[in-house]
Tab-separated table of C-alpha atoms in Angstrom:
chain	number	residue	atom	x	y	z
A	100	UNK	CA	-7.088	46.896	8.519
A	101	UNK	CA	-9.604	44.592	5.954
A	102	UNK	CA	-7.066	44.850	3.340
A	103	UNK	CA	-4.008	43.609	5.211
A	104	UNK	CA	-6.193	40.947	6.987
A	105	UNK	CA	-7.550	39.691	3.740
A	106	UNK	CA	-3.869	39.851	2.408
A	107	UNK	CA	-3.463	37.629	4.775
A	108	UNK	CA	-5.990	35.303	4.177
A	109	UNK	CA	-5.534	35.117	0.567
A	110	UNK	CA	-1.594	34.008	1.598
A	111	UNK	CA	-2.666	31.336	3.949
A	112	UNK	CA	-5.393	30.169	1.289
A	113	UNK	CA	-2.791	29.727	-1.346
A	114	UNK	CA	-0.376	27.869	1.143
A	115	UNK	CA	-2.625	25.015	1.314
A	116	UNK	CA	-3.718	24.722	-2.436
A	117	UNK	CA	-0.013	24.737	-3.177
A	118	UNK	CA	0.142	21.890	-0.509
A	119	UNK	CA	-2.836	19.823	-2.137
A	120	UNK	CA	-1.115	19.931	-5.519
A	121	UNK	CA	2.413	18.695	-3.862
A	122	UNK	CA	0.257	15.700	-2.668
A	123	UNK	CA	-1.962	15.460	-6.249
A	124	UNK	CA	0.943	15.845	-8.237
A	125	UNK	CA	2.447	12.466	-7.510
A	126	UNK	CA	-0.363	10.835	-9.258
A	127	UNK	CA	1.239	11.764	-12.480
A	128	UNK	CA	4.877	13.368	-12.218
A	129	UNK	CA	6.229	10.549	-10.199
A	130	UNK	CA	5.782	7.758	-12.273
A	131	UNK	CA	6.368	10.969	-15.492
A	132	UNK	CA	3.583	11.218	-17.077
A	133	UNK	CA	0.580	12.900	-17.408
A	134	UNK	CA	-2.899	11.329	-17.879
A	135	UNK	CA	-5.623	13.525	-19.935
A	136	UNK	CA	-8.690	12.245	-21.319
A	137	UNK	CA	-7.559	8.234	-21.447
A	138	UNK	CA	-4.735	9.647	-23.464
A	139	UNK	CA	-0.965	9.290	-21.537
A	140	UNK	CA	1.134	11.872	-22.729
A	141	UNK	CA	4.823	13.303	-21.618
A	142	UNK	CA	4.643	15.630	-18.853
A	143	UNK	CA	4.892	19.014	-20.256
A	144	UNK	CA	4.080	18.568	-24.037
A	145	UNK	CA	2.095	19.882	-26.360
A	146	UNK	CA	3.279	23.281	-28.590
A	147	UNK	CA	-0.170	24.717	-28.774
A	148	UNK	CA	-3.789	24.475	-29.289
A	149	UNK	CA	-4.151	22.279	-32.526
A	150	UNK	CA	-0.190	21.917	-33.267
A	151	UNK	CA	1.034	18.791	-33.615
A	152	UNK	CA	4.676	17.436	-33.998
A	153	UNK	CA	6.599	14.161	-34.472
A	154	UNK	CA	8.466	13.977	-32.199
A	155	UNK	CA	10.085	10.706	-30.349
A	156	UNK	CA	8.236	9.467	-27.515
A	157	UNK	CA	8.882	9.773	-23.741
A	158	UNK	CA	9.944	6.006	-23.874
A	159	UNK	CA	11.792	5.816	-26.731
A	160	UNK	CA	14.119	8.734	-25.609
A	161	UNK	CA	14.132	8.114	-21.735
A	162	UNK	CA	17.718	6.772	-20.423
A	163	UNK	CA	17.442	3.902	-18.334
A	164	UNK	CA	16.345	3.869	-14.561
A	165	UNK	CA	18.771	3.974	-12.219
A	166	UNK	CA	18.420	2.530	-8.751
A	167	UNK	CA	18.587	5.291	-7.079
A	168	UNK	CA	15.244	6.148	-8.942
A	169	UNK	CA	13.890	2.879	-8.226
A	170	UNK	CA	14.253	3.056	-4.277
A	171	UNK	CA	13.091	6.912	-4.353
A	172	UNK	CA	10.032	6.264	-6.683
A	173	UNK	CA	9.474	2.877	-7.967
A	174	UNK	CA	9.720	1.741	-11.277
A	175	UNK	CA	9.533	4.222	-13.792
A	176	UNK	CA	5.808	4.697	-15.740
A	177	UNK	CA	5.895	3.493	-19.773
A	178	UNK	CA	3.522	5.743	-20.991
A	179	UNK	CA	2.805	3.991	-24.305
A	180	UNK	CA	2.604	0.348	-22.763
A	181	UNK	CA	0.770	1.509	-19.563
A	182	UNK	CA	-1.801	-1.288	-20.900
A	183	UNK	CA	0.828	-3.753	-20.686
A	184	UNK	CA	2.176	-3.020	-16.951
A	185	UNK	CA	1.081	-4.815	-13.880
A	186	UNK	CA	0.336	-3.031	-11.058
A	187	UNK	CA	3.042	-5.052	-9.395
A	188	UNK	CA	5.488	-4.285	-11.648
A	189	UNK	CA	5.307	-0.649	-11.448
A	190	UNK	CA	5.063	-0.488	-7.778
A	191	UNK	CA	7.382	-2.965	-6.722
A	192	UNK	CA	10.971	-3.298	-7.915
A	193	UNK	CA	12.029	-6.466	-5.937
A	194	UNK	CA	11.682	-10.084	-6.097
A	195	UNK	CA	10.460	-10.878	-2.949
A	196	UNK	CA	7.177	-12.231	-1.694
A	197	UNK	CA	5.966	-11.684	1.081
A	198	UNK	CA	2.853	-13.736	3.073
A	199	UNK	CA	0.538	-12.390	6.211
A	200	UNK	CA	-0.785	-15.622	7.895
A	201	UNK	CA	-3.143	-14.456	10.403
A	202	UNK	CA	-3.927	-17.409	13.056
A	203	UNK	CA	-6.933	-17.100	15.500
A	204	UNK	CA	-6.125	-19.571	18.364
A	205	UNK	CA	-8.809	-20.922	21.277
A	206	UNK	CA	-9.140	-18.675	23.992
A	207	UNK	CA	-7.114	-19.610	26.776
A	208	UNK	CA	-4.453	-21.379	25.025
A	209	UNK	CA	-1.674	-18.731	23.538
A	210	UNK	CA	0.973	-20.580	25.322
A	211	UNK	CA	0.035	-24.005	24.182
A	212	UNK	CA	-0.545	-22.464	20.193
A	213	UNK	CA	2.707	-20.199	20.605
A	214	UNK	CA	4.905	-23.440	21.348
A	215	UNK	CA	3.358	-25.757	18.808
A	216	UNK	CA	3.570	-22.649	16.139
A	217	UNK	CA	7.604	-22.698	17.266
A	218	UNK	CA	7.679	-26.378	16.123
A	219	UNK	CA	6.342	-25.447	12.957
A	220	UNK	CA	8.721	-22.568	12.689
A	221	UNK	CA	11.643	-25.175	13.200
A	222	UNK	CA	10.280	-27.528	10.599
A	223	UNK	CA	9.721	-24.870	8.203
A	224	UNK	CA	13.193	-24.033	8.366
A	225	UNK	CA	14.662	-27.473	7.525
A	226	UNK	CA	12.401	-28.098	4.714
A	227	UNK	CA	12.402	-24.342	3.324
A	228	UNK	CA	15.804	-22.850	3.675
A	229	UNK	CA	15.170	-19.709	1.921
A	230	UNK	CA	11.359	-18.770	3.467
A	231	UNK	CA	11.798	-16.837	6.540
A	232	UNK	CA	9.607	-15.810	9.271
A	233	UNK	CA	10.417	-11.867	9.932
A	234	UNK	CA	7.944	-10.665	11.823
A	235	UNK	CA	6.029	-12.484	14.764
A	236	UNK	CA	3.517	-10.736	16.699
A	237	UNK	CA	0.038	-11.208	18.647
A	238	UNK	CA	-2.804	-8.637	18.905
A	239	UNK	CA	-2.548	-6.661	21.904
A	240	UNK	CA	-5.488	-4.184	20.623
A	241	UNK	CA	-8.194	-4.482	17.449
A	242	UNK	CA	-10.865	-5.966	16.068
A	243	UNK	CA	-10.330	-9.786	17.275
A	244	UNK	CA	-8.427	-10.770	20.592
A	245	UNK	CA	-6.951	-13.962	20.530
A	246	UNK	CA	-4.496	-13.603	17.764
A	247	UNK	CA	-1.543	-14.472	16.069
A	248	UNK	CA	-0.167	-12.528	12.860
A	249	UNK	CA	3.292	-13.957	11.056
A	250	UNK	CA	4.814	-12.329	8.411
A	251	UNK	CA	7.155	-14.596	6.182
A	252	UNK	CA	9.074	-13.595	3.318
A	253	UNK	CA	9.906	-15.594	0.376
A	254	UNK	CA	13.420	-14.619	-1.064
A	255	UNK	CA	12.944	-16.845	-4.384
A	256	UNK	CA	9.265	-14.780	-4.977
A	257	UNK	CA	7.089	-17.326	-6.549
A	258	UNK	CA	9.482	-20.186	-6.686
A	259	UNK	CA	9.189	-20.445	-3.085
A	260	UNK	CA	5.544	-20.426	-2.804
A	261	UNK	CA	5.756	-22.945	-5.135
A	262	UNK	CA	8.305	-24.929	-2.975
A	263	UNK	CA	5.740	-23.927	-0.263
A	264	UNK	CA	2.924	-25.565	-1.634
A	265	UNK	CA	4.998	-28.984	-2.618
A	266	UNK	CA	6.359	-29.334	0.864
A	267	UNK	CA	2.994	-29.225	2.740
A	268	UNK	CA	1.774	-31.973	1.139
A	269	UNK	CA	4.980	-34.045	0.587
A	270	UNK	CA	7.170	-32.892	3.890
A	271	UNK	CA	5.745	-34.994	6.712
A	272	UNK	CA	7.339	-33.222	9.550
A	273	UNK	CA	6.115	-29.988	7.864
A	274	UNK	CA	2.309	-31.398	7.629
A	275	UNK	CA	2.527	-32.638	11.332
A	276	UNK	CA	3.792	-29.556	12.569
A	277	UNK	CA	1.344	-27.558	10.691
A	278	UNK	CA	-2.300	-29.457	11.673
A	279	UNK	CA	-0.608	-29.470	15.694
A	280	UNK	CA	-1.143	-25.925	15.159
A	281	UNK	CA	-4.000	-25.849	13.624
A	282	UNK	CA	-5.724	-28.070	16.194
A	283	UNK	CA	-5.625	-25.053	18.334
A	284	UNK	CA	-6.995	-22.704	16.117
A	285	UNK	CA	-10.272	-21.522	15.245
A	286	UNK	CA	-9.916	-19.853	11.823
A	287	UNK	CA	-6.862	-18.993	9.692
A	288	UNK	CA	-5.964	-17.413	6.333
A	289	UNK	CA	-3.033	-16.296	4.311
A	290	UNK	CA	-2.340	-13.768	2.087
A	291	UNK	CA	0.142	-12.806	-0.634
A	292	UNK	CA	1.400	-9.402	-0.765
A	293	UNK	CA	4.683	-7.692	-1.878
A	294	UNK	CA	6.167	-4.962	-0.979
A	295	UNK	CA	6.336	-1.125	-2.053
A	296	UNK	CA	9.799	-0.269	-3.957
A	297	UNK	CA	10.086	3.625	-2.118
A	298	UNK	CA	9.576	1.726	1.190
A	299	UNK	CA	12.095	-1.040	1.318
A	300	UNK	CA	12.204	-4.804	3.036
A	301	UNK	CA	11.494	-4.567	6.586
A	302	UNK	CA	14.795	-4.994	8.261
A	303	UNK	CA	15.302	-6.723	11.990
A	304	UNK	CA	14.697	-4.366	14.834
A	305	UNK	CA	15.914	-4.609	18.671
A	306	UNK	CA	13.601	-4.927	21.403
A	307	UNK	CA	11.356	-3.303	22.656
A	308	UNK	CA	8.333	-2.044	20.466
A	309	UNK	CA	4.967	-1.975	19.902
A	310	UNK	CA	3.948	-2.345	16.420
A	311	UNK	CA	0.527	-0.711	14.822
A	312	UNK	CA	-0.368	-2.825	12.030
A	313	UNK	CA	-2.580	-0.599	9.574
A	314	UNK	CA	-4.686	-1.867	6.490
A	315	UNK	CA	-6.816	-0.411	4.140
A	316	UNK	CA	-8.875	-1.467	1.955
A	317	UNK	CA	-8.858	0.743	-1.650
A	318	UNK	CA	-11.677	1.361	-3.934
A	319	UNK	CA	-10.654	-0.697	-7.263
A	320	UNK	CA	-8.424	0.969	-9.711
A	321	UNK	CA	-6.594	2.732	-7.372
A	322	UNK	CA	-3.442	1.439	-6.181
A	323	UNK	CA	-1.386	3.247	-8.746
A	324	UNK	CA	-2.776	6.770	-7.113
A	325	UNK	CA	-1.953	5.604	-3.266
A	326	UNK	CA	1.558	4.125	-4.437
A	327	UNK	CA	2.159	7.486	-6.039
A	328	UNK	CA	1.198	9.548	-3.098
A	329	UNK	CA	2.884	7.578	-0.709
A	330	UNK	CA	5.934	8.026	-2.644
A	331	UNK	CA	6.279	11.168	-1.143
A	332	UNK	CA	4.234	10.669	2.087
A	333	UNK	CA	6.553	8.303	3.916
A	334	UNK	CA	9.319	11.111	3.694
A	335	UNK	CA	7.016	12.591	6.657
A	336	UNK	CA	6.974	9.604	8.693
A	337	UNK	CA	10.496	8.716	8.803
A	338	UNK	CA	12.103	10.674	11.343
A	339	UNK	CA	11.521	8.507	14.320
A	340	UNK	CA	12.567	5.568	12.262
A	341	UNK	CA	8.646	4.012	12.866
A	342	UNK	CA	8.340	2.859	9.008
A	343	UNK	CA	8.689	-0.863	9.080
A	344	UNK	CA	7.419	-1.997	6.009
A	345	UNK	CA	4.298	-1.053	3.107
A	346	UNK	CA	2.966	-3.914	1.239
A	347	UNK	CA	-0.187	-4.902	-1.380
A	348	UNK	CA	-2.028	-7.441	-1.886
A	349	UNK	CA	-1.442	-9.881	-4.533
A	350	UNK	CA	-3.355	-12.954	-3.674
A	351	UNK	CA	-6.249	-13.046	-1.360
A	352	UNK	CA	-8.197	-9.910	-0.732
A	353	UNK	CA	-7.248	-7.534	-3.697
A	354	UNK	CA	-6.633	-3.740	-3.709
A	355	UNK	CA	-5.292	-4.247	0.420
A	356	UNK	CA	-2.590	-2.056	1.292
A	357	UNK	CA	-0.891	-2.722	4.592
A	358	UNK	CA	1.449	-0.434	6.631
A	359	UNK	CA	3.710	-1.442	9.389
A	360	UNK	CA	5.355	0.899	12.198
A	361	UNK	CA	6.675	0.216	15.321
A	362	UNK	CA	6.987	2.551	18.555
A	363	UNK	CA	8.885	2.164	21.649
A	364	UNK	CA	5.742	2.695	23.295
A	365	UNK	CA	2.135	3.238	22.634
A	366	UNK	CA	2.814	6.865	24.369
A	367	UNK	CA	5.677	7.356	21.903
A	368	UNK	CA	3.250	6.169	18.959
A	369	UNK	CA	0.719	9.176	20.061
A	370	UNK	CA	3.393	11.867	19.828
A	371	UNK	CA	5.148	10.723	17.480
A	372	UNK	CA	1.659	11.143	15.410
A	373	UNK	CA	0.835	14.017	16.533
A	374	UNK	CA	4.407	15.594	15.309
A	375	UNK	CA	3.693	14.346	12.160
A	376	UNK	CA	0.844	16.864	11.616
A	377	UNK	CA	2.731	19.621	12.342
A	378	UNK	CA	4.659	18.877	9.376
A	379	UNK	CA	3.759	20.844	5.773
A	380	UNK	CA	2.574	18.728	3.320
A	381	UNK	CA	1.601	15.389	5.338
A	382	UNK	CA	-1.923	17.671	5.769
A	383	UNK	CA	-1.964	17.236	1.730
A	384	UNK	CA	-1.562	13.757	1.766
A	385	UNK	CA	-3.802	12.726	3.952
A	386	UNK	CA	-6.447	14.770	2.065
A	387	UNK	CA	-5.336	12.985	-1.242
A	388	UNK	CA	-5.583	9.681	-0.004
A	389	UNK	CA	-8.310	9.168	2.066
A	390	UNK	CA	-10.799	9.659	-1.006
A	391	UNK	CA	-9.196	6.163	-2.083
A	392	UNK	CA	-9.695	4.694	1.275
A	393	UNK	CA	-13.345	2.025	0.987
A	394	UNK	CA	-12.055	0.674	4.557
A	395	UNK	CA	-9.523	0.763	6.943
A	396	UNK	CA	-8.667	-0.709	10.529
A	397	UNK	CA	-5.595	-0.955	12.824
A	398	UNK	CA	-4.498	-3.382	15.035
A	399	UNK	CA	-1.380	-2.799	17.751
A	400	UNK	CA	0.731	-6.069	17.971
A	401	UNK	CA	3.222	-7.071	20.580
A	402	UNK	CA	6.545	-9.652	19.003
A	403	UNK	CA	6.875	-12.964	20.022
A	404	UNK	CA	9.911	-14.575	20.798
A	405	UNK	CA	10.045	-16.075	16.941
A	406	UNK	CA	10.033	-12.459	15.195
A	407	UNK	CA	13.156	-10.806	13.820
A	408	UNK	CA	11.043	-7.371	14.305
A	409	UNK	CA	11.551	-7.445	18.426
């Protein structure tokens, strides 16, 4: 009758509050620690109202990180010098740098702007051995038609860039290559980003996919909270193997997140999606995150015959 139904009820009601906290928790326990009134303390301290006790701190007893930790969820949170962290450094263990050069060519002319672009990857090659284009694509659907997107990694991190910078003024083959290119393009920009630690370096793929290219823009001061809930989120999107690659921004437009995922198909990308939903807990996630979310857009990309990511 009303009892059993609001039994009922009361059980599904307490379901999803449990699954909210799974998602809020990460803000704190993943990186361990707690935050409470500007003060950082060790998760699960404190002896009692108005007891205090000397006791070491979480970072002076913690054992080191092991990698295992690292890949599952980032680098590990120094309470004491949180002040003296980068958000870089706590939510990305690797060296790598990546860069998203986005290329708007002239109507009309993809073919012309793909094969001078291939130059350019050839002459980037011979006068930057260790930069690597790894993913090639145009823009099949978004915002702007008429597009080109490259991702290149940098397996020296800064030191290439560096490299980078020296070679496009010195290298003439490089500079030649480059303003062909650009003679067919309307606009173009570059970013710096690197990627999340609990997501990995995108990795080639075999043809044939359709990628969906997914940024968002975060309200200041927020990274740390989207890293940590992500942390667990991406365990929900990995079953179909669509989780290319997660990256922020660390040069150009700041507190940009962007998430890569490729489907075998657009129709495959809609299920796929739609399974993920049905899953407990991705419902949290979503509810945790979006809050942090000032903009977002997508854009579904087709490889060009340059991109390791077919």
């Amino acid at each position: 009758g009303v009892e059993s139904s609001l039994a009922s009820t009361m059980a599904q009601l307490t379901k999803s509050l449990q699954r909210v906290a799974q998602a809020v928790q990460p803000r704190c326990s993943l990186l361990g620690y707690t935050q409470i009134a500007g003060n950082a303390t060790a998760a699960g301290g404190g002896e009692g109202k108005g007891e205090t006790k000397d006791e070491p701190s979480a970072a002076s007893t913690a054992r080191p990180q092991g990698w295992i930790s690292k890949l599952l969820v980032g680098q590990a949170f120094n309470a004491e010098g949180a002040q003296k962290q980068s958000h870089s450094s706590l939510l990305s263990a690797g060296e790598y740098v990546y860069e998203f050069s986005t290329h708007n060519f002239r109507a009309g002319h993809e073919s012309d702007y793909l094969k001078a672009f291939g130059n350019y990857v050839k002459a980037s090659e011979k006068s930057l051995p260790s930069v690597e284009l790894v993913g090639s694509w145009t823009v099949g659907y978004g915002r702007t038609q008429d597009q080109a997107i490259h991702l290149w990694r940098y397996k020296d991190g800064y030191k290439d860039v560096d490299n980078a910078l020296r070679a496009r003024k010195e290298d003439g083959a490089l500079r030649a290559a480059d303003a062909a290119a650009a003679q067919l393009c309307g606009r173009r920009k570059s970013i710096l980003v690197k990627s999340f630690s609990y997501w990995g370096e995108p990795k080639p793929r075999e043809a044939s996919n359709v990628y969906d290219l997914r940024s968002y823009v975060l309200k200041p001061g927020s990274m740390i909270e989207w890293g940590n809930a992500w942390a667990k989120g991406i365990t929900y999107r990995r079953e179909a193997n669509q989780d290319v690659g997660g990256f922020f921004a660390q040069v150009g437009q700041l507190y940009v997140v962007y998430h890569i995922w490729a489907y075998p198909s657009m129709s495959a990308r809609n299920e796929t999606r739609t399974n993920t939903w049905a899953k407990p807990g991705w419902d949290a996630t979503v509810a945790y995150t979006v809050p942090l979310i000032e903009k977002m857009q997508s854009k579904i990309l087709t490889p060009t015959e340059f991109s390791q990511l077919k």
